[in-house]
Coordinates of C-alpha atoms and ligand atoms in Angstrom, one line a residue:
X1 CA 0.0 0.0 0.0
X2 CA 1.5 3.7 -1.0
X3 CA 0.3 7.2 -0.5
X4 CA 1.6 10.1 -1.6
X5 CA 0.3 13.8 -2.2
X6 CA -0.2 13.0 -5.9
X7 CA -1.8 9.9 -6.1
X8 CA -3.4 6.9 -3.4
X9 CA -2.9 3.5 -4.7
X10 CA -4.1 0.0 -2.8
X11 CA -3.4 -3.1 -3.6
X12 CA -5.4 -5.4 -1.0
X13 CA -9.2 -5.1 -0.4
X14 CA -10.3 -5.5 3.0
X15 CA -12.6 -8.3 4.0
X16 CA -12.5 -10.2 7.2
X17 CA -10.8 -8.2 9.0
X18 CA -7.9 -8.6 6.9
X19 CA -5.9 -6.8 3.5
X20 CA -7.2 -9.9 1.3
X21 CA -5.3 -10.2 -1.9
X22 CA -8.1 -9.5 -4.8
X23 CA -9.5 -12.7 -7.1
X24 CA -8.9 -11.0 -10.3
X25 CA -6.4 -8.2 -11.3
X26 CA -9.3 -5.7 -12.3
X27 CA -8.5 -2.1 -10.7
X28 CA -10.5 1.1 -10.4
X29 CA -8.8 4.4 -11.1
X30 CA -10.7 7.3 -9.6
X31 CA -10.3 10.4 -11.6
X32 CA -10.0 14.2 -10.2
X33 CA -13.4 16.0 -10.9
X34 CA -11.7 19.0 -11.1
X35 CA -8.8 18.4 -13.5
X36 CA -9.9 15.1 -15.2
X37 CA -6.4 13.3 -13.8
X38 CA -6.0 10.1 -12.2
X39 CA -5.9 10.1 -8.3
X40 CA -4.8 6.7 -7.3
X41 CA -5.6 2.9 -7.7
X42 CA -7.6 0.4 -6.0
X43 CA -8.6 -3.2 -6.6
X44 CA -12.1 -3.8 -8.2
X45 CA -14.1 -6.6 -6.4
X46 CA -15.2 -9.4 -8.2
X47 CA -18.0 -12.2 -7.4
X48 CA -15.3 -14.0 -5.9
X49 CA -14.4 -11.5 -3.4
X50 CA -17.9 -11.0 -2.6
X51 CA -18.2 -14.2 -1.7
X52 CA -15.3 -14.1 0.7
X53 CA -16.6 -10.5 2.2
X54 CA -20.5 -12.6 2.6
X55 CA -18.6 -15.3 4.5
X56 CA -16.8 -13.1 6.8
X57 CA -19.7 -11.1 7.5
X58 CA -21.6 -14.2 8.2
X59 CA -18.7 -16.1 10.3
X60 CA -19.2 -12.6 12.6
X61 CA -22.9 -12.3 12.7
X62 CA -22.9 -15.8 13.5
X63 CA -20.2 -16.1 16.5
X64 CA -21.4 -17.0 19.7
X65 CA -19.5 -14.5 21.3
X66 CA -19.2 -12.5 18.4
X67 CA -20.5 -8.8 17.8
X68 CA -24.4 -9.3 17.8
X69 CA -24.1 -11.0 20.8
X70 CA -22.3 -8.1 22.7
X71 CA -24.2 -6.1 25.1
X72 CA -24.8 -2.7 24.1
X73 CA -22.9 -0.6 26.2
X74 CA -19.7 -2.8 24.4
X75 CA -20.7 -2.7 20.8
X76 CA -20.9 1.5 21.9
X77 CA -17.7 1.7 23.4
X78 CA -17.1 0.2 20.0
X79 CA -18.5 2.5 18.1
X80 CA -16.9 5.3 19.6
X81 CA -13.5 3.9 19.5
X82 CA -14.2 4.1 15.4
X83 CA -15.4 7.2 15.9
X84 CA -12.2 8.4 16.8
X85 CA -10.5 6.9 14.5
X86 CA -12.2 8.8 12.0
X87 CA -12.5 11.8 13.5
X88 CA -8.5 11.5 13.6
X89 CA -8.8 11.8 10.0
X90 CA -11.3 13.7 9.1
X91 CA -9.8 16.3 6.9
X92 CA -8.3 13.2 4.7
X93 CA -11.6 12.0 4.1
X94 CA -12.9 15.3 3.7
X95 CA -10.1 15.5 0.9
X96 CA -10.5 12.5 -1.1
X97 CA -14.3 13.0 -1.5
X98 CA -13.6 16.5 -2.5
X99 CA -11.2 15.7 -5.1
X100 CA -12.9 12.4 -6.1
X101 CA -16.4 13.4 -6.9
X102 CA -16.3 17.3 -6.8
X103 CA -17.4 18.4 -3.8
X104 CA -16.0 21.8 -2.7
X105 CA -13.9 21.2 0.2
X106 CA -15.5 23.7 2.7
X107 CA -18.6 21.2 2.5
X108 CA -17.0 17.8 2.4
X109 CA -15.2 19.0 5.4
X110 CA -18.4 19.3 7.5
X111 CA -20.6 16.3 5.6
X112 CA -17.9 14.2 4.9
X113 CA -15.0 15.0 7.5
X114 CA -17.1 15.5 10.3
X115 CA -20.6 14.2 10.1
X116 CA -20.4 10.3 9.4
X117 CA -18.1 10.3 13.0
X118 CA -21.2 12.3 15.0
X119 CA -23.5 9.3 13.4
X120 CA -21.5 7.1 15.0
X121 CA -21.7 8.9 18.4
X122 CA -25.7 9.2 17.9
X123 CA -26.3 5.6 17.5
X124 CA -23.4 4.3 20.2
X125 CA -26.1 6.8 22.2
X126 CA -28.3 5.6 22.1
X127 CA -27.5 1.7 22.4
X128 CA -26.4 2.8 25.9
X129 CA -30.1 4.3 27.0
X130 CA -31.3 1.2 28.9
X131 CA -34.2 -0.3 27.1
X132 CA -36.8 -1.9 29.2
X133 CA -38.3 -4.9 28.8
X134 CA -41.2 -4.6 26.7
X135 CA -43.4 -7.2 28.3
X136 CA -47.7 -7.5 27.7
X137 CA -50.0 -8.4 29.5
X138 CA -51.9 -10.7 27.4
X139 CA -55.7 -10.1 26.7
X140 CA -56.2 -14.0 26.4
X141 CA -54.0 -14.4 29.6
X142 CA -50.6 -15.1 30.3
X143 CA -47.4 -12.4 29.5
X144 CA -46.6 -11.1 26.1
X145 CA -42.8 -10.3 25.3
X146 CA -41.8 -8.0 22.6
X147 CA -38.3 -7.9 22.0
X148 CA -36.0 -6.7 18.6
X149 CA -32.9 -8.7 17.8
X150 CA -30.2 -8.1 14.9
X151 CA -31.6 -8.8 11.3
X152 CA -28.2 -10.0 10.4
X153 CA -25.8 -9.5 7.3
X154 CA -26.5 -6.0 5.9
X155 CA -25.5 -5.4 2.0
X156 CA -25.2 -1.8 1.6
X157 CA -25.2 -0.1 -1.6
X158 CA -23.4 3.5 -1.4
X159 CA -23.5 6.5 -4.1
X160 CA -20.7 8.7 -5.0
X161 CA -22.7 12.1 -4.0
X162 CA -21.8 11.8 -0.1
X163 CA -19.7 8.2 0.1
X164 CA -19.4 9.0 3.3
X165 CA -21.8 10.5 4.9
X166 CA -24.8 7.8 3.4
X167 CA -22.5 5.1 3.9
X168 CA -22.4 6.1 7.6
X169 CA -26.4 6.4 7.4
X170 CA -26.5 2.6 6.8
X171 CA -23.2 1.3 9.1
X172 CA -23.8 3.4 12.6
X173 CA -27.4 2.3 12.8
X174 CA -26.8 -1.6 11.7
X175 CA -23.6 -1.5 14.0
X176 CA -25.7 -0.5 16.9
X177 CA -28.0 -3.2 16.5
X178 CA -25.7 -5.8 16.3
X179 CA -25.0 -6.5 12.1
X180 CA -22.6 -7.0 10.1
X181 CA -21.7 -5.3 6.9
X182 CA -20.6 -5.8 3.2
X183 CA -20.5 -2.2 1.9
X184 CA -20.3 -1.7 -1.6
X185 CA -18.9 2.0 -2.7
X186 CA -19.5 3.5 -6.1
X187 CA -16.7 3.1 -8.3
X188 CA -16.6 6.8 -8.5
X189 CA -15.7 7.2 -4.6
X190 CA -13.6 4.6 -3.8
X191 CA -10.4 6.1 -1.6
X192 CA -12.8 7.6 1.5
X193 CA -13.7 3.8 1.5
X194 CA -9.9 2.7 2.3
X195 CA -9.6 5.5 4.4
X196 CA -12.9 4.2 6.4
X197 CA -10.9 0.5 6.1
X198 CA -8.0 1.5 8.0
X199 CA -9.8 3.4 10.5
X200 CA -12.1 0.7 11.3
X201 CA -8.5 -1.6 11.7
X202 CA -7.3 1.2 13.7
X203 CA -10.3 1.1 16.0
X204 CA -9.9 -2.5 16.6
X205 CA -13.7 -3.2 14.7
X206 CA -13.7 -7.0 15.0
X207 CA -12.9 -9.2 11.8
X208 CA -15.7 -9.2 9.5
X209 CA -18.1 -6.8 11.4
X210 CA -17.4 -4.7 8.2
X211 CA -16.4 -6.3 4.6
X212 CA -15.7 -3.6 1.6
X213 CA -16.4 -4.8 -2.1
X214 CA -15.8 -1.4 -4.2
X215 CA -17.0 -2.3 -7.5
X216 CA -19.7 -1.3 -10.1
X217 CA -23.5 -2.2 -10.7
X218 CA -23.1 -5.7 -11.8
X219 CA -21.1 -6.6 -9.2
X220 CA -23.5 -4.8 -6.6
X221 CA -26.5 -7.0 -8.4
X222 CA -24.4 -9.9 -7.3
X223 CA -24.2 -8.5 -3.7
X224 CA -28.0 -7.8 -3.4
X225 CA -28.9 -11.4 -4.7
X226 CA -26.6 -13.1 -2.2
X227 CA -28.1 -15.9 -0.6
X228 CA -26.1 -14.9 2.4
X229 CA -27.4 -11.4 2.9
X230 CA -30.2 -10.4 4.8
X231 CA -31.1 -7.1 4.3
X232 CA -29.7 -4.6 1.9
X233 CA -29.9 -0.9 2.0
X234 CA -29.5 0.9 -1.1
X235 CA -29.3 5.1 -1.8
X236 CA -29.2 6.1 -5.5
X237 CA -30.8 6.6 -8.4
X238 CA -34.6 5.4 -8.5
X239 CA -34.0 3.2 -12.3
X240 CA -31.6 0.9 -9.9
X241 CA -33.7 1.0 -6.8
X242 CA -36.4 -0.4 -8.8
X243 CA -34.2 -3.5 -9.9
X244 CA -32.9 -3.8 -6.5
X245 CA -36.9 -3.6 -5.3
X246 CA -37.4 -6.4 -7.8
X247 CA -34.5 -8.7 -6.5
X248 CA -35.7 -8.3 -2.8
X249 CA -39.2 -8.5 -3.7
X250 CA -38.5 -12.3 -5.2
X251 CA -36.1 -13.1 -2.5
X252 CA -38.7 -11.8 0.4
X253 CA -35.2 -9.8 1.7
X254 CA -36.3 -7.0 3.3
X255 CA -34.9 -3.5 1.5
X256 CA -34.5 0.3 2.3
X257 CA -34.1 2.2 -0.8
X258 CA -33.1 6.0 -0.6
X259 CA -33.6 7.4 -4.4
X260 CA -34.1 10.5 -6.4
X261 CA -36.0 13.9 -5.8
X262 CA -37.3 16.8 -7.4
X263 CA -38.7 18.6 -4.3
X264 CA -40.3 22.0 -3.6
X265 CA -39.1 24.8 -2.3
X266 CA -42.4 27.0 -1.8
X267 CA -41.2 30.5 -1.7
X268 CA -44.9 32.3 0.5
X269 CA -46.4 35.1 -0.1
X270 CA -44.7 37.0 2.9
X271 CA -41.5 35.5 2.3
X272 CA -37.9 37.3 3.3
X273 CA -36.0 37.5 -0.1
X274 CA -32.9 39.1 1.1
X275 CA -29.9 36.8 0.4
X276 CA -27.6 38.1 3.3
X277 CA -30.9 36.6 5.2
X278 CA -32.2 33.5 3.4
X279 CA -28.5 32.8 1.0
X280 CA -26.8 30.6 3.3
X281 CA -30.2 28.6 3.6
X282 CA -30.8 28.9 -0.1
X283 CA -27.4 27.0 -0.6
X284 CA -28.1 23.9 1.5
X285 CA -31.5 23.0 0.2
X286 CA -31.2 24.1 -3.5
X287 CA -27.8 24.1 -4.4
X288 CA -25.7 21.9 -2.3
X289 CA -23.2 18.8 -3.3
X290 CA -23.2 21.3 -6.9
X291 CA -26.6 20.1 -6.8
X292 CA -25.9 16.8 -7.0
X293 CA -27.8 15.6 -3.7
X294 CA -31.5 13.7 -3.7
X295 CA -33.6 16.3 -1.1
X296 CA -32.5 19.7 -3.1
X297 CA -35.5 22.1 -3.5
X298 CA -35.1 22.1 -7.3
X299 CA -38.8 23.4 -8.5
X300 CA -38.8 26.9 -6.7
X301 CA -42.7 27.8 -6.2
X302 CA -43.5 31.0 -6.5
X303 CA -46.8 33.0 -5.9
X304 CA -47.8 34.8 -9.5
X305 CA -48.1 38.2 -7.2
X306 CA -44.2 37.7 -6.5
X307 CA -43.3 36.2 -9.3
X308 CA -40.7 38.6 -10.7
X309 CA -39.2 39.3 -7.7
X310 CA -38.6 35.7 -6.5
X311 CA -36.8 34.8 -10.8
X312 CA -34.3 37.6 -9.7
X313 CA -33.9 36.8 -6.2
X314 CA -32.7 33.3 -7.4
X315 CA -31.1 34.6 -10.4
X316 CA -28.7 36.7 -8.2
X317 CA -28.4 34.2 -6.0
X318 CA -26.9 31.5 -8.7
X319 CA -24.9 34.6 -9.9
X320 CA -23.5 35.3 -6.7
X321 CA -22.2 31.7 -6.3
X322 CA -18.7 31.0 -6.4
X323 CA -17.9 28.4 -9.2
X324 CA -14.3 26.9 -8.8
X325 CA -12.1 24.1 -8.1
X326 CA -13.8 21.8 -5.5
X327 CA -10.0 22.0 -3.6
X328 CA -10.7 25.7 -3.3
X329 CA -11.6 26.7 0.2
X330 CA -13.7 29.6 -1.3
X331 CA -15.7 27.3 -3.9
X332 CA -19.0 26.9 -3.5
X333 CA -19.7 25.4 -7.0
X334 CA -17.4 22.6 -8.1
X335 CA -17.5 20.1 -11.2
X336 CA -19.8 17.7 -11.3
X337 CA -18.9 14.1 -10.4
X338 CA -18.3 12.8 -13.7
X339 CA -18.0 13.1 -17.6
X340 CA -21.5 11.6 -17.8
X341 CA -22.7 13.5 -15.5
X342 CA -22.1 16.5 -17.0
X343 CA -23.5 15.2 -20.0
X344 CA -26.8 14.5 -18.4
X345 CA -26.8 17.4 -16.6
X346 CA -26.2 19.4 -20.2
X347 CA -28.6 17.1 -22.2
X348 CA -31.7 18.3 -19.6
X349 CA -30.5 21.8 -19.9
X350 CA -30.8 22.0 -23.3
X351 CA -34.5 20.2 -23.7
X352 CA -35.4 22.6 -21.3
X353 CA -34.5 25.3 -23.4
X354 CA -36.2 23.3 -26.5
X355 CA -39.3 23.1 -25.0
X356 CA -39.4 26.9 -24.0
X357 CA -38.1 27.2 -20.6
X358 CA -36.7 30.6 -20.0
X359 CA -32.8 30.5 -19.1
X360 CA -32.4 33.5 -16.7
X361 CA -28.2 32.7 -15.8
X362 CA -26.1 30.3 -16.9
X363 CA -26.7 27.0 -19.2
X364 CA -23.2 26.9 -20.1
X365 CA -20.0 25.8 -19.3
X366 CA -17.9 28.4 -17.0
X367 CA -15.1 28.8 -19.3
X368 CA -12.3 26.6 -17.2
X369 CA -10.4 24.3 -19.7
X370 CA -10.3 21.5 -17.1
X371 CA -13.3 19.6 -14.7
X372 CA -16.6 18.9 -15.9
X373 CA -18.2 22.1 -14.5
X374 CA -21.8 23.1 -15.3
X375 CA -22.4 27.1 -14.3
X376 CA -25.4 27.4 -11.6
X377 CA -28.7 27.7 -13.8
X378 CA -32.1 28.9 -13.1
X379 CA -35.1 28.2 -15.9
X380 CA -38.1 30.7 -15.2
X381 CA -41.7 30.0 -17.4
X382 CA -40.9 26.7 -16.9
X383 CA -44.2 25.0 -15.5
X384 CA -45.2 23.2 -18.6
X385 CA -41.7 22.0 -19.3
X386 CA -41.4 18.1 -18.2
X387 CA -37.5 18.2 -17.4
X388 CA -37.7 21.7 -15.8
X389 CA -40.8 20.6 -14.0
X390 CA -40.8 16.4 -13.5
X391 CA -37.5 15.3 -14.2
X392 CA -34.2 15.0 -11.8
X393 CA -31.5 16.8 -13.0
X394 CA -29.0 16.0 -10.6
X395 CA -26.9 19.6 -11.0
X396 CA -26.9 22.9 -10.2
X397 CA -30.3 24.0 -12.2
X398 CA -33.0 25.3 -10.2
X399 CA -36.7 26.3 -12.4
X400 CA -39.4 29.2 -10.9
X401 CA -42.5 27.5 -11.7
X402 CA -45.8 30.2 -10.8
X403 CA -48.3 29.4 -8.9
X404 CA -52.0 31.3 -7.8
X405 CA -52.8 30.1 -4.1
X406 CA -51.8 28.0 -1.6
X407 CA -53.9 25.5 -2.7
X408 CA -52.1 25.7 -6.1
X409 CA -48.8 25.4 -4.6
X410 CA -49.8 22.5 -2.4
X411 CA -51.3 20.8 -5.5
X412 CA -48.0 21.6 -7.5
X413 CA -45.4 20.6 -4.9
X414 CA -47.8 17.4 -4.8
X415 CA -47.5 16.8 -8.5
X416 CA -44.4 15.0 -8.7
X417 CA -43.4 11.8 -9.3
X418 CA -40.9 12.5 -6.1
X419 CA -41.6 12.8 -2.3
X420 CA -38.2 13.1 -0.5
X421 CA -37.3 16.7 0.3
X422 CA -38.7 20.7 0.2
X423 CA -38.7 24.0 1.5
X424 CA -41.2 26.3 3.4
X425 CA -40.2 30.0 2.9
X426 CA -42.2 32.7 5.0
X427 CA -41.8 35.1 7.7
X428 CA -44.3 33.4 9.7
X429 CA -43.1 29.6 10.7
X430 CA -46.7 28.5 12.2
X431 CA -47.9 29.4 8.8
X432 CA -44.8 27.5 6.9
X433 CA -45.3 24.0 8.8
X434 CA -49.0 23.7 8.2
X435 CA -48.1 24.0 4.5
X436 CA -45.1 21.9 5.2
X437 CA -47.8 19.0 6.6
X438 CA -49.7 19.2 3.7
X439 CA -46.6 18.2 1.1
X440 CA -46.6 14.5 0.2
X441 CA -43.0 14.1 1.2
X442 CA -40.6 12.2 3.9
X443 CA -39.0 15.3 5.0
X444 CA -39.5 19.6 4.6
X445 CA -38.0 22.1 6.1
X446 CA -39.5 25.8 7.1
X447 CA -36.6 28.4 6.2
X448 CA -33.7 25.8 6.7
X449 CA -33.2 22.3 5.6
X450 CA -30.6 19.7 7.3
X451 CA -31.4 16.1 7.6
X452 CA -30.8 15.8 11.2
X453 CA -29.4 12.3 12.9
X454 CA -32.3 12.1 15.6
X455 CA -35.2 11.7 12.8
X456 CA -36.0 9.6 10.6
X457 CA -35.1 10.6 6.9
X458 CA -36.3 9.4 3.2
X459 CA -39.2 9.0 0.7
X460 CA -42.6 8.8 0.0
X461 CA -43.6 7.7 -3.8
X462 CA -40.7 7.3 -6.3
X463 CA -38.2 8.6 -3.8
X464 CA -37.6 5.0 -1.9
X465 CA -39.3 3.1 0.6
X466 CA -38.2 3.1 4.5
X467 CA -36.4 5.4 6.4
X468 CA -32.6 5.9 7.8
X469 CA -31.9 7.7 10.8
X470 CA -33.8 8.5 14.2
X471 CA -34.7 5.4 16.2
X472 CA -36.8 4.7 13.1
X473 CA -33.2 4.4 11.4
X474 CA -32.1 1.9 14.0
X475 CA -35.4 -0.1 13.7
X476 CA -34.9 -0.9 10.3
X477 CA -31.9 -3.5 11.2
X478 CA -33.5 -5.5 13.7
X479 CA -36.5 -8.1 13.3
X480 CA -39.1 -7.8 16.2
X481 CA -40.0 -11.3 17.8
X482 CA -42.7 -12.1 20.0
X483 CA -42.9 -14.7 22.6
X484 CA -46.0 -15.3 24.2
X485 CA -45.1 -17.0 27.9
Ligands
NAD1 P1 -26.8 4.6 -9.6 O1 -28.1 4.5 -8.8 O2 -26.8 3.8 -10.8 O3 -25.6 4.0 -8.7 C1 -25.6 4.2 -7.3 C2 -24.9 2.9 -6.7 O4 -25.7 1.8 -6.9 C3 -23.5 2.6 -7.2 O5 -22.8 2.1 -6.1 C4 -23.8 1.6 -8.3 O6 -22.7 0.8 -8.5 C5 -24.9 0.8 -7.6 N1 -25.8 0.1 -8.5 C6 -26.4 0.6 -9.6 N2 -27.3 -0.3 -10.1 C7 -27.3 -1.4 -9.3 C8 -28.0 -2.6 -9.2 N3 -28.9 -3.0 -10.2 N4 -27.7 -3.5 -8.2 C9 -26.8 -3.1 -7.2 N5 -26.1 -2.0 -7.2 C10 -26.3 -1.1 -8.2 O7 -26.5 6.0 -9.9 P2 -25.4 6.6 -11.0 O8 -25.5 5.9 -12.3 O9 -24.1 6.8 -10.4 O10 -26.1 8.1 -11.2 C11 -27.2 8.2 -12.1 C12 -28.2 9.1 -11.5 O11 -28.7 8.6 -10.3 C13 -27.7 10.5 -11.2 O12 -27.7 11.4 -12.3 C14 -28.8 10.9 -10.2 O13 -29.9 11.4 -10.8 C15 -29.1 9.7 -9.5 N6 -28.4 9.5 -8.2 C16 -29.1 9.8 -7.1 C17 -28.5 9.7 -5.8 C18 -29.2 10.0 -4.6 O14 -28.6 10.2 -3.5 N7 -30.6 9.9 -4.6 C19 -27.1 9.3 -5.7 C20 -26.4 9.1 -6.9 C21 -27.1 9.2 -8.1

């Protein structure tokens, strides 16, 4: 294994607690978002590796004194020990996101660097609140006990948008219930995953309690299908949570799947439009990740009274943004992931303008020779347009759609295919969260939007199915068993 400033190379994958020399000699070369070179090496997983990382996970799970079978207030001690470990190099994984996928650096360090450790900490939490024994009594006599116990070998699918932190969404939570993990990362995001490797071996995590199979969809397929996995949680795109749906659904494996958006942001009639006020909030919930994150605010909703006002507001705000490389302390805009994901992100840009959108800034390219950068866009007269309108874009384009009343803008924000994230945006907050309650959607904010570790976080409609997070997040990797006695 070498590291160097220039590039990260690896030779071993890590399964079983061990550095396992790879099956095949398949690599993955993760490219730099912002200048299109290669930043390193790492072995690509093949069936045969998964395999071995099933095994391992299922020799751990299985132990009689092995990790499910530890009492909480160990596994936490556990946890936190990993923690640490992370925390010790937080402004490395911060880095390699950053450069990997484009992420300016003054946000990987807080959702990347510094977020996936607090999960940790939230979960190892709290494991050590005593639970009580949930015993009934029963209406046909007798005593009823409910009790929740590990599900078992988690497969965890992770995108390249936040490797990290949505890796970290699955692991905490499964960790503290007692499973065991074979994460796959995207092939997109692999170093953070090494870097998660050796600070799980520097934690002392026992040997197989986590297994890591970077390698692409096919591979992943493989992973889902496993006959020795038991539950598999999945954030992406909603084509492949569909196909991972269908898997589970014929193996009766239960599934989480976090997918796509297209949420509102419903800008009230008495809204504050001052950027020095509302900018900073703006950013997170319409524009964050280079707009490559599943709950952005993308459709901005804006009351025909207002209408003018609120296409400039957000036309100076996506002017004001600072587009650079994601390295750059000062960025706020990087390059988008990938070469095809610039492509996508152009293709939908220019149907909107083909079917009559109104570009109000940007559309283009910002005029760098290097990086797949995409300048911040916003489309106004864009409510009969299906990609402006429907469609994820998955960048940094935002569309002003009009709308007449409440009801209108309820009824809009309800039209989507999409039901993970949105906005409230009004000087009165009483006001903003009985709109907010009438949005078909997992999660909304009222003037701010941060998915926040102690509640439970995903999608209703196309946006996935079950939730990560909260207690509710916990839930989701243990079976409940009843014994009657
Ligand atoms: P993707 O959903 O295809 O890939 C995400 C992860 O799933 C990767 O690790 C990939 O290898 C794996 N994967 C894909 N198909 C699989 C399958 N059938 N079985 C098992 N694993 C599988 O996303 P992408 O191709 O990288 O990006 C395409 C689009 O997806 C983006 O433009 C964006 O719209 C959306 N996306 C959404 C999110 C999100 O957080 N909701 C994240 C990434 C991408």
């Amino acid at each position: 294994m070498t590291t160097s400033t220039a590039t990260t190379a690896y030779d071993r994958l890590y399964v079983g607690g061990e550095w396992i020399i790879p099956s095949t000699a398949r690599t993955i070369v993760p490219i730099n978002a912002s200048t299109e070179e290669p930043l390193g090496s790492v072995p690509e997983a093949a069936e045969a590796d998964v395999d071995r990382a099933v095994a391992a996970a299922r020799a751990a799970f299985a132990a009689p004194d092995g990790w499910a079978t530890w009492e909480p207030d160990r596994r936490a001690a556990a946890m936190e020990r990993f923690a640490d470990e992370i925390e010790a190099r937080s402004a490395e994984f911060a880095s390699r996101v950053s450069l990997q996928n484009g992420m300016p650096i003054a946000v990987a360090t807080q959702l990347e660097g510094a977020y996936p450790a607090l999960l940790l900490r939230y979960y190892a939490g709290l494991i050590r609140q005593p639970a009580a024994q949930d015993l009934r009594e029963g209406v046909f006599g007798g005593t009823v006990e409910v009790r929740r116990s590990p599900i078992g070998v988690v497969a965890a699918i992770v995108p390249w948008n936040f490797p990290q932190a949505l890796a970290m969404f699955k692991l905490a939570p499964a960790l503290a219930a007692g499973c065991t993990m074979v994460m796959k990362p995207s092939p997109e995001t692999v170093l953070d995953a090494f870097l998660l490797a050796e600070a799980a071996v520097a934690a002392g995590l026992p040997a197989g309690v986590l297994n890591i199979v970077p390698a692409g969809r096919e591979v992943g397929a493989y992973l889902v299908s496993h006959p020795g996995i038991d539950k598999v949680a999945f954030t992406g795109s909603t084509a492949a949570g569909r196909s991972i749906a269908e898997t589970c659904g014929r193996l009766l494996r239960p599934v989480t799947l976090e997918l796509g958006g297209k949420s509102a942001a419903i800008v009230l009639d008495d809204a504050e439009l001052d950027l020095g006020t509302i900018g900073e909030g703006l950013f997170t919930s319409t524009m964050l990740n280079n707009g490559q994150t599943c709950f952005l605010g993308t459709r901005v909703l804006a009351p025909r009274s207002r209408y003018t006002e609120v296409v400039d507001t957000f036309t100076a705000f996506a002017q004001s943004l600072q587009v650079g490389d994601a390295a750059d302390e000062s960025t706020q805009i990087g390059p988008l992931a990938t070469r095809n994901q610039r492509e996508r992100v152009e293709g939908y840009i220019a149907r909107g303008i083909a079917d009559g959108a109104r570009l109000t800034v940007g559309g283009g390219r910002p005029g760098r020779d290097r990086g797949w950068f995409v300048e911040p866009t916003v489309f106004a007269d864009s409510e009969n347009v299906a990609v402006t309108s429907h469609e994820e874009i998955f960048g940094p384009v935002l569309s002003v759609i009009a709308y007449d009343d409440v009801d209108d803008a309820i009824a809009l924000a309800n039209s989507s295919e999409y039901g993970l994230g949105g906005t409230v945006w009004t000087s009165d907050p009483d006001r903003g969260a009985a709109v907010a309650r009438r949005v078909q959607t997992g999660t909304i904010g009222v003037n701010r939007y941060i998915p926040d570790p102690v509640a439970p976080f995903g999608g209703v409609k196309s946006s996935g199915m079950g939730r990560e997070l909260g207690p509710e997040g916990l839930a989701a990797y243990t079976n409940l068993q009843t014994i009657y006695r």
